[in-house]
Short mmCIF file of C-alpha atoms in Angstrom, two decimals:
data_model
loop_
_atom_site.label_atom_id
_atom_site.label_comp_id
_atom_site.label_asym_id
_atom_site.label_seq_id
_atom_site.Cartn_x
_atom_site.Cartn_y
_atom_site.Cartn_z
CA ASP A 6 13.40 -14.17 25.37
CA LYS A 7 10.92 -17.11 26.06
CA HIS A 8 11.33 -18.76 23.38
CA GLY A 9 15.28 -18.84 24.27
CA ARG A 10 16.85 -17.17 21.39
CA SER A 11 19.28 -13.99 22.33
CA ASN A 12 18.58 -10.53 20.16
CA SER A 13 19.90 -6.89 21.23
CA ASP A 14 16.26 -6.28 22.78
CA SER A 15 16.59 -9.68 25.10
CA ARG A 16 19.71 -8.57 26.25
CA GLU A 17 19.68 -5.39 27.10
CA GLU A 18 15.84 -6.40 28.86
CA PHE A 19 18.16 -8.40 30.87
CA ARG A 20 20.77 -5.96 31.49
CA GLU A 21 18.00 -3.56 32.95
CA ALA A 22 16.42 -6.35 34.81
CA ILE A 23 20.05 -6.58 37.19
CA SER A 24 20.51 -3.10 36.90
CA SER A 25 17.35 -2.41 38.50
CA LEU A 26 18.61 -5.10 41.33
CA SER A 27 21.33 -3.89 42.23
CA ARG A 28 20.03 -0.55 42.78
CA SER A 29 17.39 -2.00 45.03
CA SER A 30 17.02 -1.95 49.12
CA VAL A 31 17.57 -5.22 49.18
CA PRO A 32 21.29 -6.10 49.87
CA VAL A 33 22.43 -8.77 47.05
CA LYS A 34 25.53 -9.29 45.64
CA ILE A 35 25.66 -10.90 42.45
CA ILE A 36 28.51 -13.18 41.36
CA ILE A 37 28.10 -14.06 37.31
CA ARG A 38 30.69 -16.91 36.70
CA LEU A 39 31.48 -17.74 33.01
CA THR A 40 31.99 -20.63 31.80
CA THR A 41 32.25 -19.86 28.37
CA ASP A 42 35.21 -19.41 25.25
CA ASP A 43 32.83 -17.67 23.41
CA ASP A 44 34.43 -14.12 22.82
CA GLY A 45 31.20 -11.84 22.56
CA VAL A 46 29.59 -13.53 25.50
CA CYS A 47 33.03 -12.30 27.94
CA ASP A 48 32.31 -9.63 26.76
CA TYR A 49 29.76 -8.70 27.08
CA TYR A 50 29.01 -9.67 31.32
CA ASN A 51 32.97 -8.26 31.07
CA GLN A 52 31.46 -4.90 30.73
CA TRP A 53 28.60 -4.77 33.71
CA ASP A 54 31.98 -5.60 35.87
CA THR A 55 32.49 -1.68 35.97
CA SER A 56 29.59 -0.39 35.14
CA ILE A 57 27.01 -1.88 37.54
CA SER A 58 27.17 -2.28 41.35
CA ASP A 59 26.92 -5.00 43.08
CA VAL A 60 27.72 -7.17 40.52
CA ASP A 61 30.96 -9.43 39.93
CA VAL A 62 31.89 -11.26 36.79
CA LEU A 63 34.05 -13.61 36.73
CA ASP A 64 36.52 -16.50 34.53
CA ASP A 65 37.77 -19.39 36.55
CA TRP A 66 40.26 -19.77 39.05
CA PHE A 67 43.68 -19.29 36.22
CA GLY A 68 41.92 -16.33 33.66
CA GLU A 69 41.21 -13.96 37.12
CA SER A 70 45.04 -15.09 38.27
CA LEU A 71 46.34 -13.12 34.54
CA GLU A 72 43.73 -10.38 35.43
CA VAL A 73 44.80 -9.88 38.59
CA ASN A 74 48.77 -10.32 38.00
CA LEU A 75 48.41 -7.23 35.24
CA HIS A 76 46.98 -4.81 36.89
CA ASN A 77 48.38 -6.09 40.65
CA PRO A 78 51.30 -8.24 40.25
CA TRP A 79 52.48 -8.29 43.54
CA LEU A 80 49.51 -10.40 44.85
CA THR A 81 49.39 -14.30 44.62
CA TYR A 82 46.25 -14.44 43.53
CA THR A 83 45.26 -17.88 45.75
CA LEU A 84 42.45 -20.74 44.83
CA GLY A 85 40.99 -20.12 48.60
CA MET A 86 40.86 -16.18 47.59
CA HIS A 87 38.88 -17.30 43.95
CA ARG A 88 36.67 -19.56 46.31
CA LEU A 89 35.68 -16.90 48.27
CA ARG A 90 34.55 -14.29 45.54
CA GLU A 91 32.65 -16.79 43.99
CA SER A 92 30.41 -17.10 47.13
CA GLY A 93 30.07 -13.70 46.76
CA LEU A 94 31.01 -13.89 50.62
CA ALA A 95 34.17 -11.22 49.81
CA PRO A 96 34.97 -8.00 50.84
CA ASP A 97 34.11 -5.36 48.21
CA LEU A 98 37.99 -4.34 47.56
CA PHE A 99 38.44 -8.02 45.99
CA ASP A 100 36.65 -7.23 43.06
CA TYR A 101 38.58 -4.56 42.34
CA LEU A 102 42.25 -6.66 42.11
CA ASP A 103 41.00 -7.99 38.78
CA GLU A 104 39.49 -4.68 37.29
CA ARG A 105 42.36 -2.23 38.19
CA GLN A 106 45.56 -1.08 40.29
CA LEU A 107 44.83 -0.53 43.79
CA THR A 108 45.90 2.30 45.03
CA ILE A 109 48.12 3.36 48.54
CA ASN A 110 45.82 3.04 50.65
CA GLU A 111 43.61 0.55 48.91
CA ILE A 112 46.79 -1.51 49.37
CA HIS A 113 47.28 -0.77 53.09
CA ARG A 114 43.51 -2.03 53.84
CA PHE A 115 44.54 -5.01 52.22
CA CYS A 116 46.84 -5.71 53.75
CA ASN A 117 45.85 -5.29 57.28
CA MET A 118 42.67 -7.19 56.27
CA MET A 119 44.80 -10.31 55.25
CA PHE A 120 47.46 -10.47 57.70
CA VAL A 121 46.77 -8.53 60.69
CA GLY A 122 44.20 -10.26 63.56
CA ARG A 123 41.57 -8.55 65.49
CA GLY A 124 43.83 -6.61 68.06
CA GLY A 125 46.81 -6.01 66.19
CA ALA A 126 48.23 -3.43 65.66
CA PRO A 127 48.09 -2.39 62.13
CA LEU A 128 50.50 -1.86 59.36
CA PRO A 129 52.38 1.12 59.21
CA ASN A 130 50.92 4.06 57.40
CA PRO A 131 52.31 3.93 53.83
CA ASN A 132 52.10 7.43 52.97
CA LEU A 133 53.74 8.45 56.06
CA SER A 134 56.65 6.07 55.80
CA TRP A 135 57.05 3.07 52.85
CA SER A 136 59.91 1.13 53.95
CA ALA A 137 57.91 1.25 57.36
CA PHE A 138 55.21 -0.18 56.12
CA VAL A 139 56.95 -2.50 53.59
CA LEU A 140 59.12 -3.67 55.95
CA ALA A 141 56.23 -4.30 58.63
CA LEU A 142 54.56 -6.45 55.70
CA GLU A 143 57.79 -8.92 55.24
CA GLY A 144 58.06 -9.42 58.52
CA LEU A 145 54.19 -10.57 58.75
CA VAL A 146 54.21 -12.78 55.25
CA GLU A 147 57.68 -14.51 56.36
CA LYS A 148 54.86 -15.70 59.14
CA GLU A 149 52.83 -17.47 55.84
CA LYS A 150 53.21 -19.95 54.03
CA PRO A 151 53.89 -19.73 50.25
CA GLN A 152 50.65 -20.22 48.26
CA TRP A 153 50.62 -21.77 44.99
CA ASN A 154 50.66 -19.19 41.67
CA SER A 155 49.09 -20.43 39.03
CA VAL A 156 50.50 -17.45 36.33
CA LYS A 157 54.17 -18.33 37.70
CA ASN A 158 53.56 -22.04 38.27
CA GLY A 159 54.47 -22.14 41.33
CA LEU A 160 54.89 -21.68 44.97
CA ARG A 161 55.55 -18.17 45.26
CA PRO A 162 54.75 -16.12 49.11
CA TRP A 163 51.42 -13.83 49.47
CA ILE A 164 53.04 -10.78 48.18
CA ASP A 165 55.95 -10.37 46.83
CA THR A 166 57.67 -7.25 48.30
CA GLN A 167 60.08 -6.47 46.00
CA ILE A 168 57.50 -6.31 42.86
CA LEU A 169 55.54 -3.99 45.84
CA ASN A 170 59.15 -1.73 45.88
CA LYS A 171 58.20 -0.65 42.63
CA TYR A 172 55.62 1.08 42.96
CA GLU A 173 56.77 4.28 42.25
CA THR A 174 56.00 6.63 44.94
CA PRO A 175 53.97 6.51 47.62
CA MET A 176 52.35 9.70 47.24
CA ALA A 177 51.57 8.42 43.55
CA GLN A 178 48.99 6.80 44.64
CA SER A 179 46.05 5.48 42.33
CA SER A 180 47.58 7.64 39.50
CA SER A 181 51.13 5.49 39.32
CA ARG A 182 51.03 2.41 36.95
CA TRP A 183 52.94 -0.50 37.58
CA ARG A 184 56.17 -0.78 35.26
CA VAL A 185 55.82 -4.16 35.95
CA GLY A 186 53.92 -7.84 35.23
CA THR A 187 51.87 -6.85 32.44
CA ARG A 188 50.15 -9.45 30.74
CA ALA A 189 52.06 -8.47 27.51
CA SER A 190 55.74 -8.75 29.78
CA LEU A 191 53.97 -12.69 30.45
CA GLU A 192 56.39 -15.70 28.72
CA PRO A 193 54.32 -17.87 27.05
CA GLU A 194 55.10 -21.04 30.09
CA GLU A 195 53.88 -18.42 32.46
CA THR A 196 50.53 -18.61 30.90
CA GLY A 197 50.32 -21.69 29.90
CA GLY A 198 50.86 -20.81 26.47
CA ARG A 199 47.77 -19.07 26.21
CA SER A 200 46.68 -16.09 24.45
CA SER A 201 45.74 -13.17 26.56
CA SER A 202 42.27 -13.09 24.94
CA GLN A 203 41.55 -16.21 26.02
CA ARG A 204 39.79 -16.00 29.10
CA CYS A 205 36.84 -17.85 29.60
CA ASN A 206 35.84 -21.71 30.83
CA ARG A 207 39.79 -22.86 31.55
CA PRO A 208 39.99 -25.76 34.05
CA PRO A 209 41.39 -24.42 37.08
CA ARG A 210 44.99 -25.78 37.87
#
């Protein structure tokens, strides 16, 4: 409120103000960069991530990497990708990386966006031939330099096609679920010894 105190009424008023801005005709994207360890604050803003359009709530790079690895473990979430999201310039598809598993069609679109230049031949349609898609993707990824994976604490390819192949079936689309890469399966050293609930205010690695 005007005295700097937080209560349920002031929080709801603030949320409605942000929500009304996202519903307006103004072409604006709102980025909320969390810098706190307070679970209550984190939970409050993280609810906005999926309930308010054009709002993206971000943790630090390592925290976001954990979330991306939870839903899309085939991807190395780089510092450059994180900075792009912080700037508000990332394509809307990037917003889903830390929220849910991408569908087959979204993976296809994401990989074309990342690795196929303007005028280049698009990757094969994975719904028609999953093996052709993965094979063509492997060829493109091999040409790229390995990137630092903060969850694995080492250099990794942009796309781990071995994990991608564990996507149950191409035709399953968004109904299929990853069987690997969940946060519960991560070894302590892979998460830097932090618990899964510690999502805020970690120093970038």
